[in-house]
Amino acid sequence: MKAADVRAKSVDQLNDELVKLKKEQFNLRFQAATGQLEKTGRVTEVRRDIARIKTVLREKAQAGK
């Protein structure tokens, strides 16, 4: 996910995407703990996507004030 894609979405869409990514992150952590994780790079990718979304949400909140 690119930062430009994230900035193009609304706050509601970003919150929905954030919830989805947090669930995926939980599932990936669970798979890693049980030794079933195949794509280890996906963990980092999801973490960075969550950070991007949180950053853009914070920017939008600051712009709204």
Rosetta silent file (secondary structure, phi, psi, omega in degrees, C-alpha in Angstrom):
SEQUENCE: MKAADVRAKSVDQLNDELVKLKKEQFNLRFQAATGQLEKTGRVTEVRRDIARIKTVLREKAQAGK
SCORE:     score description
SCORE:     0.000 S_00000001
   1 L     0.000  129.292 -179.642    0.000    0.000    0.000 S_00000001
   2 L   -91.665  155.467 -179.524    1.411    3.360   -1.020 S_00000001
   3 H   -63.376  -35.071  179.257    1.104    6.539    1.027 S_00000001
   4 H   -65.481  -36.077  177.117   -0.714    8.267   -1.847 S_00000001
   5 H   -65.796  -39.220 -179.173   -3.352    5.505   -1.812 S_00000001
   6 H   -67.512  -42.894 -178.498   -3.815    5.952    1.917 S_00000001
   7 H   -66.616  -24.345 -178.586   -4.154    9.730    1.659 S_00000001
   8 H   -76.193  -16.958 -176.843   -6.840    9.368   -1.028 S_00000001
   9 L   -86.193  157.974  177.636   -9.154    7.443    1.337 S_00000001
  10 L   -80.977  170.234 -179.062  -11.617    8.959    3.795 S_00000001
  11 H   -62.984  -40.729  178.920  -11.255    8.699    7.567 S_00000001
  12 H   -63.957  -41.933  178.306  -13.962    6.016    7.773 S_00000001
  13 H   -64.430  -38.404  179.135  -12.284    3.931    5.091 S_00000001
  14 H   -66.228  -40.695  178.420   -8.953    4.282    6.878 S_00000001
  15 H   -64.189  -39.999  177.387  -10.448    3.158   10.185 S_00000001
  16 H   -63.669  -43.130  179.583  -11.991    0.107    8.490 S_00000001
  17 H   -64.951  -37.085  179.116   -8.676   -0.724    6.836 S_00000001
  18 H   -63.974  -43.058  178.075   -6.883   -0.308   10.166 S_00000001
  19 H   -62.749  -43.149 -179.933   -9.198   -2.794   11.873 S_00000001
  20 H   -62.236  -43.527 -179.248   -8.707   -5.269    9.031 S_00000001
  21 H   -68.507  -35.940  178.079   -4.923   -4.953    9.184 S_00000001
  22 H   -65.116  -38.429  176.323   -4.856   -5.354   12.974 S_00000001
  23 H   -64.681  -42.647  178.569   -6.823   -8.599   12.642 S_00000001
  24 H   -63.633  -39.792  178.852   -4.420   -9.795    9.966 S_00000001
  25 H   -62.208  -41.701  177.536   -1.466   -8.861   12.162 S_00000001
  26 H   -61.148  -46.499 -179.968   -2.920  -10.905   15.023 S_00000001
  27 H   -62.749  -39.593  178.500   -3.419  -13.908   12.747 S_00000001
  28 H   -65.762  -40.663  177.425    0.113  -13.603   11.388 S_00000001
  29 H   -63.324  -39.024  178.765    1.572  -13.451   14.896 S_00000001
  30 H   -64.843  -44.121  178.746   -0.438  -16.534   15.830 S_00000001
  31 H   -63.453  -38.904  179.560    0.791  -18.390   12.746 S_00000001
  32 H   -65.468  -38.465 -178.940    4.389  -17.405   13.516 S_00000001
  33 H   -68.380  -31.993 -178.733    4.073  -18.682   17.085 S_00000001
  34 H   -93.623   -0.311  177.926    2.742  -22.037   15.922 S_00000001
  35 L    78.737   19.496 -177.826    5.285  -22.366   13.114 S_00000001
  36 L  -103.018    1.087 -176.183    2.720  -22.205   10.305 S_00000001
  37 L   -76.721  126.143 -179.815    3.774  -18.866    8.814 S_00000001
  38 L   -97.329  -46.279 -178.250    4.957  -19.167    5.207 S_00000001
  39 L  -100.361   91.313 -176.310    5.443  -15.539    4.132 S_00000001
  40 L   -69.458  -25.699  179.770    7.465  -13.987    6.935 S_00000001
  41 H   -68.778  -20.378 -179.386    7.835  -10.702    5.066 S_00000001
  42 H   -64.991  -29.885  179.663    4.096  -10.126    5.291 S_00000001
  43 H   -61.099  -47.924  179.050    4.450   -9.379    9.027 S_00000001
  44 H   -64.762  -40.463 -179.833    6.684   -6.383    8.297 S_00000001
  45 H   -61.377  -44.495 -179.677    4.486   -5.269    5.430 S_00000001
  46 H   -66.669  -41.301  178.886    1.361   -5.243    7.609 S_00000001
  47 H   -59.386  -42.612 -178.753    3.178   -3.406   10.407 S_00000001
  48 H   -70.526  -36.256  176.650    4.276   -0.686    8.016 S_00000001
  49 H   -64.025  -40.729  177.424    0.802   -0.367    6.483 S_00000001
  50 H   -61.527  -44.139  179.680   -0.651    0.104    9.977 S_00000001
  51 H   -62.814  -41.193  178.265    1.927    2.811   10.682 S_00000001
  52 H   -60.924  -45.952 -178.548    1.124    4.557    7.383 S_00000001
  53 H   -64.059  -43.819  179.157   -2.597    4.584    8.138 S_00000001
  54 H   -62.970  -37.446  179.233   -2.066    5.873   11.677 S_00000001
  55 H   -64.741  -46.158 -178.831    0.211    8.624   10.359 S_00000001
  56 H   -67.507  -38.310  177.084   -2.320    9.778    7.766 S_00000001
  57 H   -61.656  -40.057  178.838   -5.161    9.649   10.313 S_00000001
  58 H   -68.168  -39.390  177.017   -3.105   11.845   12.623 S_00000001
  59 H   -61.852  -42.711 -179.541   -2.309   14.272    9.799 S_00000001
  60 H   -67.843  -35.871  178.223   -5.989   14.553    8.924 S_00000001
  61 H   -67.026  -40.198  178.946   -6.915   15.096   12.567 S_00000001
  62 H   -67.479  -36.748  179.817   -4.306   17.869   12.878 S_00000001
  63 H   -69.876  -29.020 -179.149   -5.531   19.505    9.658 S_00000001
  64 H   -76.046  -17.197 -178.092   -9.094   19.456   10.954 S_00000001
  65 L   -81.762    0.000    0.000   -8.215   21.449   14.076 S_00000001
